[in-house]
mmCIF file of C-alpha atoms in Angstrom:
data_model
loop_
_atom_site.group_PDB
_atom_site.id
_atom_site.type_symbol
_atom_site.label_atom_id
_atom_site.label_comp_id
_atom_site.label_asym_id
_atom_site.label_seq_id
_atom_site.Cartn_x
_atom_site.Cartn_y
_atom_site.Cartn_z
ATOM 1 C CA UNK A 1 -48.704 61.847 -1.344
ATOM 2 C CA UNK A 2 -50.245 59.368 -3.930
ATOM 3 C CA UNK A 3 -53.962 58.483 -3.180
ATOM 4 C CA UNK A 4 -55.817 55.640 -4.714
ATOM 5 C CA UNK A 5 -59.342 55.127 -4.893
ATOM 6 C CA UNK A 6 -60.600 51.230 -4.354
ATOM 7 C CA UNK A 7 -64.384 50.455 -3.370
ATOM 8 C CA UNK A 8 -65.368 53.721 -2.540
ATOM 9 C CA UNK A 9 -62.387 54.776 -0.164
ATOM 10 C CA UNK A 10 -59.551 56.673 -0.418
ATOM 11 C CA UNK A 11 -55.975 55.018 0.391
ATOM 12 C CA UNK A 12 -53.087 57.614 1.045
ATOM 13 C CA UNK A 13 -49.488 55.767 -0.035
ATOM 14 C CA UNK A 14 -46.442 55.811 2.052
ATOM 15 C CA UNK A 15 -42.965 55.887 0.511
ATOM 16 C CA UNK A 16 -42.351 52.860 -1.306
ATOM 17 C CA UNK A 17 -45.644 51.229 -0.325
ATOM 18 C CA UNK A 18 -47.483 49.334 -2.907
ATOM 19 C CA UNK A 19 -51.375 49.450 -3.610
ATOM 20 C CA UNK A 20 -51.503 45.715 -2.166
ATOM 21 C CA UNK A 21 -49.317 47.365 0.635
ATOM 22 C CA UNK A 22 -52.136 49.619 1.316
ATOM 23 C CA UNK A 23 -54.924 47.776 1.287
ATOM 24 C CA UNK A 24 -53.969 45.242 3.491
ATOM 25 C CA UNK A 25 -52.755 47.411 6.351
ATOM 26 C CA UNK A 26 -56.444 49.292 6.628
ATOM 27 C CA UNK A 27 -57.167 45.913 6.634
ATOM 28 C CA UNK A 28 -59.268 45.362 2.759
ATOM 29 C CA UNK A 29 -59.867 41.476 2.161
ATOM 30 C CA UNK A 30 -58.093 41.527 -1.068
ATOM 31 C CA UNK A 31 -56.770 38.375 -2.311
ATOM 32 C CA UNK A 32 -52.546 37.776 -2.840
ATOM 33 C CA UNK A 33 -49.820 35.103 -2.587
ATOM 34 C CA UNK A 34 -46.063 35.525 -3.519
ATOM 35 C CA UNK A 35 -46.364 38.968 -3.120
ATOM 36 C CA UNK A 36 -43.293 39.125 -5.910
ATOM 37 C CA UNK A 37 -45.243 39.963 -9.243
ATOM 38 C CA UNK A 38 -44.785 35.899 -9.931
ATOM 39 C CA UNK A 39 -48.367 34.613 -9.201
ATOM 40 C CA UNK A 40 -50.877 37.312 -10.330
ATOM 41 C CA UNK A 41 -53.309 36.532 -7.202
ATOM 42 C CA UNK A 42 -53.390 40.253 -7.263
ATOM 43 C CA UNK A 43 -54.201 41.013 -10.080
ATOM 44 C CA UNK A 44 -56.155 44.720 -9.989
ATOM 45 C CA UNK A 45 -57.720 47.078 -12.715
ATOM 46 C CA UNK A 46 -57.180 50.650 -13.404
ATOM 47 C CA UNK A 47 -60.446 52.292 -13.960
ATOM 48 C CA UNK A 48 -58.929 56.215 -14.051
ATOM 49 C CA UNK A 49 -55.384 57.010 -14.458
ATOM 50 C CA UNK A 50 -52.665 55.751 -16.162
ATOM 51 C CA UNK A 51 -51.165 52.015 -15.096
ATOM 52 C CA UNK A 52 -47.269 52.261 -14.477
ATOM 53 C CA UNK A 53 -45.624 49.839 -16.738
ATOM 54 C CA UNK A 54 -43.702 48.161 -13.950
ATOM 55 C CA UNK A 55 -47.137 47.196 -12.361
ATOM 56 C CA UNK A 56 -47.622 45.035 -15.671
ATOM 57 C CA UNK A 57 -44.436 42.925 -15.678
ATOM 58 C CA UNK A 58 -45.193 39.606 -17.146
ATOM 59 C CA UNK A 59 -49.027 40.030 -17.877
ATOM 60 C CA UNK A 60 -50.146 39.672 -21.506
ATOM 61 C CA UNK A 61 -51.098 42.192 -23.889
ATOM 62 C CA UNK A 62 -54.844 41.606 -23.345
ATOM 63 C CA UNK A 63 -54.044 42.261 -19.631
ATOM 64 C CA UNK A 64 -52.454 45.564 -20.107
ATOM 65 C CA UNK A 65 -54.848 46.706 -23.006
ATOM 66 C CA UNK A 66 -57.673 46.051 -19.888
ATOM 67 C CA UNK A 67 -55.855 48.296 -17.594
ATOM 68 C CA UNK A 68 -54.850 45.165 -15.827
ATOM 69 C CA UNK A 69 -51.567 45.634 -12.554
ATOM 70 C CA UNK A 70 -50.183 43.477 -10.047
ATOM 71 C CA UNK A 71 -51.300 45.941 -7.094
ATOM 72 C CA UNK A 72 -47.935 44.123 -5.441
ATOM 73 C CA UNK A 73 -45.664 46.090 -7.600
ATOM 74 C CA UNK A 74 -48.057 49.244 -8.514
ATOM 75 C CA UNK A 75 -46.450 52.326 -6.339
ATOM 76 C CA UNK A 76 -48.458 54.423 -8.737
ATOM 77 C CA UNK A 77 -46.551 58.357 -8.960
ATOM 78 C CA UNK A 78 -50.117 60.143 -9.261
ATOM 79 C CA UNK A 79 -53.650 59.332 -8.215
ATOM 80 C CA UNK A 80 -55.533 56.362 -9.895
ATOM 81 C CA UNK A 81 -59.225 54.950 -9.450
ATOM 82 C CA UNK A 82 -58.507 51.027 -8.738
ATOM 83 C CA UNK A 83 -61.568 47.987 -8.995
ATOM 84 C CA UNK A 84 -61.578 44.376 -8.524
ATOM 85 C CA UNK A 85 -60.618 42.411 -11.392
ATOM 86 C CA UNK A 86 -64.089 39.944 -12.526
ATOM 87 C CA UNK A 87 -62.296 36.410 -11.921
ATOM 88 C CA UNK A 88 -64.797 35.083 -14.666
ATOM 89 C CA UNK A 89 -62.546 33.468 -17.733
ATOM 90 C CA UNK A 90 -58.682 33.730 -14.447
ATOM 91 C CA UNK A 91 -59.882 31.284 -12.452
ATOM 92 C CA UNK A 92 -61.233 27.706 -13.524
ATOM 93 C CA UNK A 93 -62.828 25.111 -10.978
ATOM 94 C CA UNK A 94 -60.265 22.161 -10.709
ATOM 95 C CA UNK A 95 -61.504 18.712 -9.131
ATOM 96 C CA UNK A 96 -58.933 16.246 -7.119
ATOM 97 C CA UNK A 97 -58.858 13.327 -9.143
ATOM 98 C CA UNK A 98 -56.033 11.883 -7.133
ATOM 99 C CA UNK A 99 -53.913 12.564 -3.734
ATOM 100 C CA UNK A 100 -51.127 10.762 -2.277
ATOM 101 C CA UNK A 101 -47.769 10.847 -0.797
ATOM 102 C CA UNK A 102 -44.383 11.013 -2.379
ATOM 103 C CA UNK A 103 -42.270 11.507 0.690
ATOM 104 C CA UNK A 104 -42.735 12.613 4.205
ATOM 105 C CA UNK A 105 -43.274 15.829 3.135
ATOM 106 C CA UNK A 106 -44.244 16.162 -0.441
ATOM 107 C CA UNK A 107 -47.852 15.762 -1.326
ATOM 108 C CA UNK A 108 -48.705 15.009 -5.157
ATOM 109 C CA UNK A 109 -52.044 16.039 -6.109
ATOM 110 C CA UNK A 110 -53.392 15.485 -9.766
ATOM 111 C CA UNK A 111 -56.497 17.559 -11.145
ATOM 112 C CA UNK A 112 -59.039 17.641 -13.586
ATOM 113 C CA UNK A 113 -59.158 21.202 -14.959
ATOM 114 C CA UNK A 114 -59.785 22.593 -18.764
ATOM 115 C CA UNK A 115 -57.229 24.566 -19.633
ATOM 116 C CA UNK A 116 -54.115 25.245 -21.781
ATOM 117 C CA UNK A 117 -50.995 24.665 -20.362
ATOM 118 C CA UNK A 118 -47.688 23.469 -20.822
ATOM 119 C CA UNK A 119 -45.087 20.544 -18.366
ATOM 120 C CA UNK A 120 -43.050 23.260 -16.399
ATOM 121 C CA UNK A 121 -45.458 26.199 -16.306
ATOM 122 C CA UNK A 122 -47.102 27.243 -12.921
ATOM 123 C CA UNK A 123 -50.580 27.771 -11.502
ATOM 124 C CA UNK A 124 -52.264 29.031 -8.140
ATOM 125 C CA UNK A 125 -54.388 26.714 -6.441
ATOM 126 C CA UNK A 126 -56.944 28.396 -4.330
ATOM 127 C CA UNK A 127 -59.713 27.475 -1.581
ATOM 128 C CA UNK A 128 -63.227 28.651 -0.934
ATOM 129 C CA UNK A 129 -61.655 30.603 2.388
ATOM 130 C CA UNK A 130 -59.401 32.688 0.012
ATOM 131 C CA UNK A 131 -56.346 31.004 0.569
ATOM 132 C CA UNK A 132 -53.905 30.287 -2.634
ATOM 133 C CA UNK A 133 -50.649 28.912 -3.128
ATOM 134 C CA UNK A 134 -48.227 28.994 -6.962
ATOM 135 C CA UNK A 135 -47.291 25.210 -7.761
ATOM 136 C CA UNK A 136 -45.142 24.152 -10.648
ATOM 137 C CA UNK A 137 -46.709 21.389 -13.156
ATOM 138 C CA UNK A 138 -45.383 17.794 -13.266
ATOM 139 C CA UNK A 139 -47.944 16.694 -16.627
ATOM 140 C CA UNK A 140 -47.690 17.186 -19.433
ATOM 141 C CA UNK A 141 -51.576 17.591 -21.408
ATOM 142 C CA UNK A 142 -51.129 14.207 -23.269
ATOM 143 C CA UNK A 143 -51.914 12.646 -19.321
ATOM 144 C CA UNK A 144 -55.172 14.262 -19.417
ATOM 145 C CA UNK A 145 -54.353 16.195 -15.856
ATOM 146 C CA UNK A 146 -52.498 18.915 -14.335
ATOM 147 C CA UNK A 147 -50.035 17.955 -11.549
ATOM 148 C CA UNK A 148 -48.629 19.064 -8.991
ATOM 149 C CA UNK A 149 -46.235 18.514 -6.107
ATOM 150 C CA UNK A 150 -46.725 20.461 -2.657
ATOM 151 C CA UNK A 151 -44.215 20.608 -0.206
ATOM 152 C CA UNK A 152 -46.508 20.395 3.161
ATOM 153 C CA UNK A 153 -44.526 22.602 5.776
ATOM 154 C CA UNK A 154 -45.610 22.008 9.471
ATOM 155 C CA UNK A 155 -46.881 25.481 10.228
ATOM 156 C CA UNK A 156 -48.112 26.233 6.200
ATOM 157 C CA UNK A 157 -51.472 27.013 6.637
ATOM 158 C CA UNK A 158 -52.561 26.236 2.647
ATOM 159 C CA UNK A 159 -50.197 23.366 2.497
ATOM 160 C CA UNK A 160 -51.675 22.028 5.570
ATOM 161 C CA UNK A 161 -55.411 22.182 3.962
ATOM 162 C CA UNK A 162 -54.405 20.489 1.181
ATOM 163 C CA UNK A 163 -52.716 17.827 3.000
ATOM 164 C CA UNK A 164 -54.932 17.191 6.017
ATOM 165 C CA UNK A 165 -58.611 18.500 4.738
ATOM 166 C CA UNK A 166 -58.793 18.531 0.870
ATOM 167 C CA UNK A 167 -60.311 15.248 0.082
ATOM 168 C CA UNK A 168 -60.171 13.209 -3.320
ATOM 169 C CA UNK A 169 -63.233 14.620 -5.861
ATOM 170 C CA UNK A 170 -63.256 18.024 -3.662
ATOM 171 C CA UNK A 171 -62.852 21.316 -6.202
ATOM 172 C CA UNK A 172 -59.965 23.669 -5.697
ATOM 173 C CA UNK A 173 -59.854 27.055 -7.847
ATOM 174 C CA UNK A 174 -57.065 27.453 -10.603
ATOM 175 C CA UNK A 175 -55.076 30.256 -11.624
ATOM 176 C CA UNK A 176 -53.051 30.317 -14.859
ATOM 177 C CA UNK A 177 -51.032 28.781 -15.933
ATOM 178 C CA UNK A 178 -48.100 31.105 -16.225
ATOM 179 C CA UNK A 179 -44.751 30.924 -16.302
ATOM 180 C CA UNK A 180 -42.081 30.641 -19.459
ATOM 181 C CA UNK A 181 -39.935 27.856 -17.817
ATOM 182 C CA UNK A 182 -41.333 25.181 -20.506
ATOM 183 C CA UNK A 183 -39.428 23.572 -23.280
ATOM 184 C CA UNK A 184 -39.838 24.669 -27.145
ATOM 185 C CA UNK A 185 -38.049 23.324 -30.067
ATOM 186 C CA UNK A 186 -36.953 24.196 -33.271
ATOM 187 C CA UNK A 187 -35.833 21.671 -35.817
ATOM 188 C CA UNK A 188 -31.721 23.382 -35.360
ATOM 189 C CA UNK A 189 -32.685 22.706 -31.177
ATOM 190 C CA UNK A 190 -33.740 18.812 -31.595
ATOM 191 C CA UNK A 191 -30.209 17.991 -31.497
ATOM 192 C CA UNK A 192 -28.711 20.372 -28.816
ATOM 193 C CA UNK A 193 -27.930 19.069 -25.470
ATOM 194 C CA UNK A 194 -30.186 19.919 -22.464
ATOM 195 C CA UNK A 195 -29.242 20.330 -18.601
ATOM 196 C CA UNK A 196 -31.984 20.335 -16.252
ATOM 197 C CA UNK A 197 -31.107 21.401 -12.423
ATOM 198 C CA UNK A 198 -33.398 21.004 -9.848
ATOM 199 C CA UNK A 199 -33.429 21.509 -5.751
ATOM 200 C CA UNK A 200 -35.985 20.168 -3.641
ATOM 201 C CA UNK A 201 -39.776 20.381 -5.583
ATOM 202 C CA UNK A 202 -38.145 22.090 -8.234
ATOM 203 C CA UNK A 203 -38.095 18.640 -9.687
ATOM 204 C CA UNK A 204 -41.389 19.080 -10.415
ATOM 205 C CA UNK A 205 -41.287 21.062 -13.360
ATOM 206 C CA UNK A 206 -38.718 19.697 -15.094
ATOM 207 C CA UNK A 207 -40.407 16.318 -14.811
ATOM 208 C CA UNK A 208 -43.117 18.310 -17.229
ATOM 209 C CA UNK A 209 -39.680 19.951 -19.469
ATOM 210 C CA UNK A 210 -38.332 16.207 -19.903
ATOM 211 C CA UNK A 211 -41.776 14.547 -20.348
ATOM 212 C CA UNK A 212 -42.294 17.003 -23.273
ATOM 213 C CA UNK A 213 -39.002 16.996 -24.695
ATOM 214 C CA UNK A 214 -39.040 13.394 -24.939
ATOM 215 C CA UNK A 215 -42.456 13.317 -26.323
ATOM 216 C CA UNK A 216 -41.284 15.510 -29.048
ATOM 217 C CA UNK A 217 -38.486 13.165 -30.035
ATOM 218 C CA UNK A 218 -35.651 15.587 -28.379
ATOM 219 C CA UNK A 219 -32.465 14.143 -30.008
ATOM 220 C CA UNK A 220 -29.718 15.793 -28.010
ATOM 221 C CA UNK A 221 -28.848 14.288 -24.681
ATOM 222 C CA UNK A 222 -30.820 15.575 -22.138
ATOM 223 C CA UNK A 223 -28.801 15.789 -18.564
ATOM 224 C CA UNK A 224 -31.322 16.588 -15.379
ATOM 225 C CA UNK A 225 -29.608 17.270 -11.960
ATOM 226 C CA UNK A 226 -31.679 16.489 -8.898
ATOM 227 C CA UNK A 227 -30.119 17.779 -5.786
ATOM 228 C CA UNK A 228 -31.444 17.881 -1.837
ATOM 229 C CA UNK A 229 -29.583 18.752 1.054
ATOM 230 C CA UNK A 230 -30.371 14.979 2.488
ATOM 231 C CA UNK A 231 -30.192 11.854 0.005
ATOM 232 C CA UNK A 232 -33.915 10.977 1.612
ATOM 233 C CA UNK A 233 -35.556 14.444 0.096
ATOM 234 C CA UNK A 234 -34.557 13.361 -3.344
ATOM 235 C CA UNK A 235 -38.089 11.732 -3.873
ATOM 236 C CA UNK A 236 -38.433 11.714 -7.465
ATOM 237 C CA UNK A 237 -35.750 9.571 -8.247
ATOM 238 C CA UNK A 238 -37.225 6.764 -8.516
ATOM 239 C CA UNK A 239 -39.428 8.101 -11.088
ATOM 240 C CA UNK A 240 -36.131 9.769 -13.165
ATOM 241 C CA UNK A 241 -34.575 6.666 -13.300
ATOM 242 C CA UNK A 242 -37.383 4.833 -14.545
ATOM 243 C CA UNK A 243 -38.167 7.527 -17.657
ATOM 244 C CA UNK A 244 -34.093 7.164 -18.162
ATOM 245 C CA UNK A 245 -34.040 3.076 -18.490
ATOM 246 C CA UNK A 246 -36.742 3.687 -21.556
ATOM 247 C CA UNK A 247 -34.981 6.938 -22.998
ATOM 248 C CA UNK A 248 -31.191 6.446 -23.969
ATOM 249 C CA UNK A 249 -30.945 10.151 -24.311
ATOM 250 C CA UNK A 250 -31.626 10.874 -20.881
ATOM 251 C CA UNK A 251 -28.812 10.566 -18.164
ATOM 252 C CA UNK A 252 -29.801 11.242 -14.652
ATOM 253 C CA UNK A 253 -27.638 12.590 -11.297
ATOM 254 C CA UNK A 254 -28.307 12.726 -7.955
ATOM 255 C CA UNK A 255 -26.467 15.023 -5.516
ATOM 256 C CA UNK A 256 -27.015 15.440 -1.815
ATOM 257 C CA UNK A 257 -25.372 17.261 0.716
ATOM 258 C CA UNK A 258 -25.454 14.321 3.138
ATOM 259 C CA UNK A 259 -26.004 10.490 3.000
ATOM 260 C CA UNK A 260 -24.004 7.400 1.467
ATOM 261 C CA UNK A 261 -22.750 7.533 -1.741
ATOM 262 C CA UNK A 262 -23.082 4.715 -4.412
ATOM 263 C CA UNK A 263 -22.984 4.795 -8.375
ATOM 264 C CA UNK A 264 -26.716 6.391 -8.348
ATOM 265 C CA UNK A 265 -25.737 9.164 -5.887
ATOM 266 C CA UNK A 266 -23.289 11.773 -5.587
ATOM 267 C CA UNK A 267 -22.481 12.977 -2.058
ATOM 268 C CA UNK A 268 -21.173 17.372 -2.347
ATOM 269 C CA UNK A 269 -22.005 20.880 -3.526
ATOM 270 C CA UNK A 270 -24.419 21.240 -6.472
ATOM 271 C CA UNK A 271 -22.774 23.890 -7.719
ATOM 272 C CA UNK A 272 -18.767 21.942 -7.574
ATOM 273 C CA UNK A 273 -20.726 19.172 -9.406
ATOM 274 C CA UNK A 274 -22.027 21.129 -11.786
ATOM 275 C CA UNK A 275 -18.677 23.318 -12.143
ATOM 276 C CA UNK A 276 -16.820 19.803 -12.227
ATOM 277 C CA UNK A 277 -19.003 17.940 -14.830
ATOM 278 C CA UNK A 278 -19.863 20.584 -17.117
ATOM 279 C CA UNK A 279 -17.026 22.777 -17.480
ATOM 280 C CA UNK A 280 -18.155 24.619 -20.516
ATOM 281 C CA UNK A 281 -21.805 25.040 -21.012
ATOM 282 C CA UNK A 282 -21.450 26.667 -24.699
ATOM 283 C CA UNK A 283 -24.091 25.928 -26.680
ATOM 284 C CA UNK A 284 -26.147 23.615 -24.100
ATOM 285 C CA UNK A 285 -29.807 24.801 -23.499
ATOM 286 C CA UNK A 286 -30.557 24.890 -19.642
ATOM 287 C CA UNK A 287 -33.164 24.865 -17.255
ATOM 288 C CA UNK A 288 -33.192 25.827 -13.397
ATOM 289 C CA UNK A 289 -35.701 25.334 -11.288
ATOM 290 C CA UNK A 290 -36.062 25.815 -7.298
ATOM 291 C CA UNK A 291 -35.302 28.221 -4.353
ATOM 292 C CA UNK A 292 -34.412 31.772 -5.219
ATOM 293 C CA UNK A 293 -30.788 31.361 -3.840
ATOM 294 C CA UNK A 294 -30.580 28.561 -5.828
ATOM 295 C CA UNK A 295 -32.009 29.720 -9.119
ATOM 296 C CA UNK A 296 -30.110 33.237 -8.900
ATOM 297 C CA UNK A 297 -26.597 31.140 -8.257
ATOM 298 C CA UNK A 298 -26.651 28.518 -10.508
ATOM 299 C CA UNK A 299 -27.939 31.226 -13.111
ATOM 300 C CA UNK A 300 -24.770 33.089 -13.069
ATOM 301 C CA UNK A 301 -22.618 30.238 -12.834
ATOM 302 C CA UNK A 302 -23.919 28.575 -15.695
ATOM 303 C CA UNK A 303 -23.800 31.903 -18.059
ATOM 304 C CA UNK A 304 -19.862 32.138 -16.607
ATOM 305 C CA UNK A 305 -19.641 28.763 -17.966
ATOM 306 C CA UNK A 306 -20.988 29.617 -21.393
ATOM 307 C CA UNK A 307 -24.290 29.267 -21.877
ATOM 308 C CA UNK A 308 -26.617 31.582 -23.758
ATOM 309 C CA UNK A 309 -28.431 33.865 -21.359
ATOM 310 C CA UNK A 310 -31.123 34.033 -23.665
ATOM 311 C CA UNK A 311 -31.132 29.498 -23.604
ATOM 312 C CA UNK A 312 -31.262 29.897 -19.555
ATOM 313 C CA UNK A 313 -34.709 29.052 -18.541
ATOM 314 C CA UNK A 314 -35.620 29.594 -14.693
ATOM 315 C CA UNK A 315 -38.369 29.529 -12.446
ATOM 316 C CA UNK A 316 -37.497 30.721 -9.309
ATOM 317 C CA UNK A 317 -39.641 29.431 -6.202
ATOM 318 C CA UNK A 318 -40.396 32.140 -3.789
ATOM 319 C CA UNK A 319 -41.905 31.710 -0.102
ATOM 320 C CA UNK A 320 -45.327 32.680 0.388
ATOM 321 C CA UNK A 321 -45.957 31.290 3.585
ATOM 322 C CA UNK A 322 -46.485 28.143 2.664
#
């Protein structure tokens, strides 16, 4: 049996339990999110042993050269000597510069933070108490803030603090960014057609793709997809349509499960609208954004319909409890 050493204590591994596993069933404080290797809340340092390269997927090569791992995916095969990782130079204070509504149940929040990032990468907002949450970005740098949108869910305890106690000029914790779902351009790409598809919040980041495509002069036409299961959820559309009526190149659908149709809305299946309007996808650079089922779906049914897997950019969404 594998044993890992953490703060003085010895941890003995079950089968196919991971070092985060562990540590949070003898009950260590130890802080985590997604729990999927996506938000790197759990981020942990090998002090002796040697860190399995699976515990390291997606970190940089200055995080593996420090003996950085995601303790969520380590299941180490042999014995290793595990410390906290300092969060000096991770995490960055980030003020609330603005807060408001977008919908019922989508909160925008806008902050004030100095760092790097790019429109469609990802950060983890955190709290004093410990609590953090990954959230997609909206901005691009060139608006001098970093936002995001936060779908509130009525029993989501971090969702709930931001939306009920986090108060305008208040300082949440950042994390990141991370995340590869952004757009880049070569001067052969300027011209070659983009399709965005978004569910739900997954909106959010390809407001940040389209903001910096267009800022770059993208020539191609640039197609984004905003679907909901009701025509009421699709709350940035107002806000799609009004970046299309100043940008000829970009044409904008919405698609809902249920409410009326009219010229601006298309009432069906995503996917059969997708399938129906873009039978071949050869050659057309693509982003997905959204729910896990969603992402993993329209994935393989636009690379059936001919698009590069290498020009399929996603970012999967995964529950964290909320």
């Amino acid at each position: 049996m594998t044993v890992v050493q953490f703060e003085e204590r010895a941890y003995e591994l079950a089968d196919g339990e991971s070092v985060l596993d562990v540590l949070l069933r003898y009950g260590t404080d130890f802080p985590h999110s997604c729990r999927a290797g996506l938000c790197q809340s759990c981020l942990i340092q090998v002090a002796q042993g040697e860190a399995p390269a699976a515990a390291q997927a997606g970190l940089s090569e200055q995080q593996k050269a420090m003996g950085y791992v995601l303790s969520c995916l380590c299941k180490p095969p042999q014995d290793l000597s595990l410390r906290r990782v300092s969060q000096a130079g991770l995490t960055r204070p980030a003020c609330v510069i603005a807060k408001d509504w977008l919908s019922p149940e989508v909160l925008r929040l806008r902050l004030m933070v100095d760092c790097e990032f790019r429109g469609g990468q990802y950060v983890t907002l955190g709290n004093q108490d410990g609590l953090g949450r990954c959230y997609s970005i909206a901005s691009i740098p060139e608006e001098g803030f970093v936002e995001c949108h936060v779908r509130v869910y009525p029993d989501g305890q971090f969702s709930q603090f931001l939306a009920q106690q986090l108060s305008v000029g208040e300082v949440l914790s950042v994390r990141g960014p991370l995340g590869t779902c952004f757009y880049t351009c070569s001067a052969e790409q300027a011209e070659q057609p983009l399709l965005l598809l978004g569910v739900g919040t997954g909106i959010a980041p390809l407001l940040g793709v389209i903001k910096t495509a267009l800022a770059a002069g993208h020539r191609g036409d640039i197609h984004v997809v905003f679907a909901a299961r009701q025509a009421s959820e699709l709350y940035a559309l107002a806000e799609l349509e009004a970046m299309a009526s100043s940008a000829a190149s970009l044409k904008v659908h919405a698609v809902a499960l249920q409410g009326e149709a009219s010229p601006e809305l298309q009432i069906g299946d995503v996917y059969e609208y997708v399938q129906a309007t873009w039978p071949s996808l050869k050659g057309v650079r693509v982003f997905l954004c959204g729910a896990e089922s969603f992402v993993r779906k329209m994935k393989k049914q636009c690379f059936l319909a001919g698009a590069s897997m290498r020009e399929i950019h996603a970012d999967a969404f995964v529950m964290a409890g909320a």
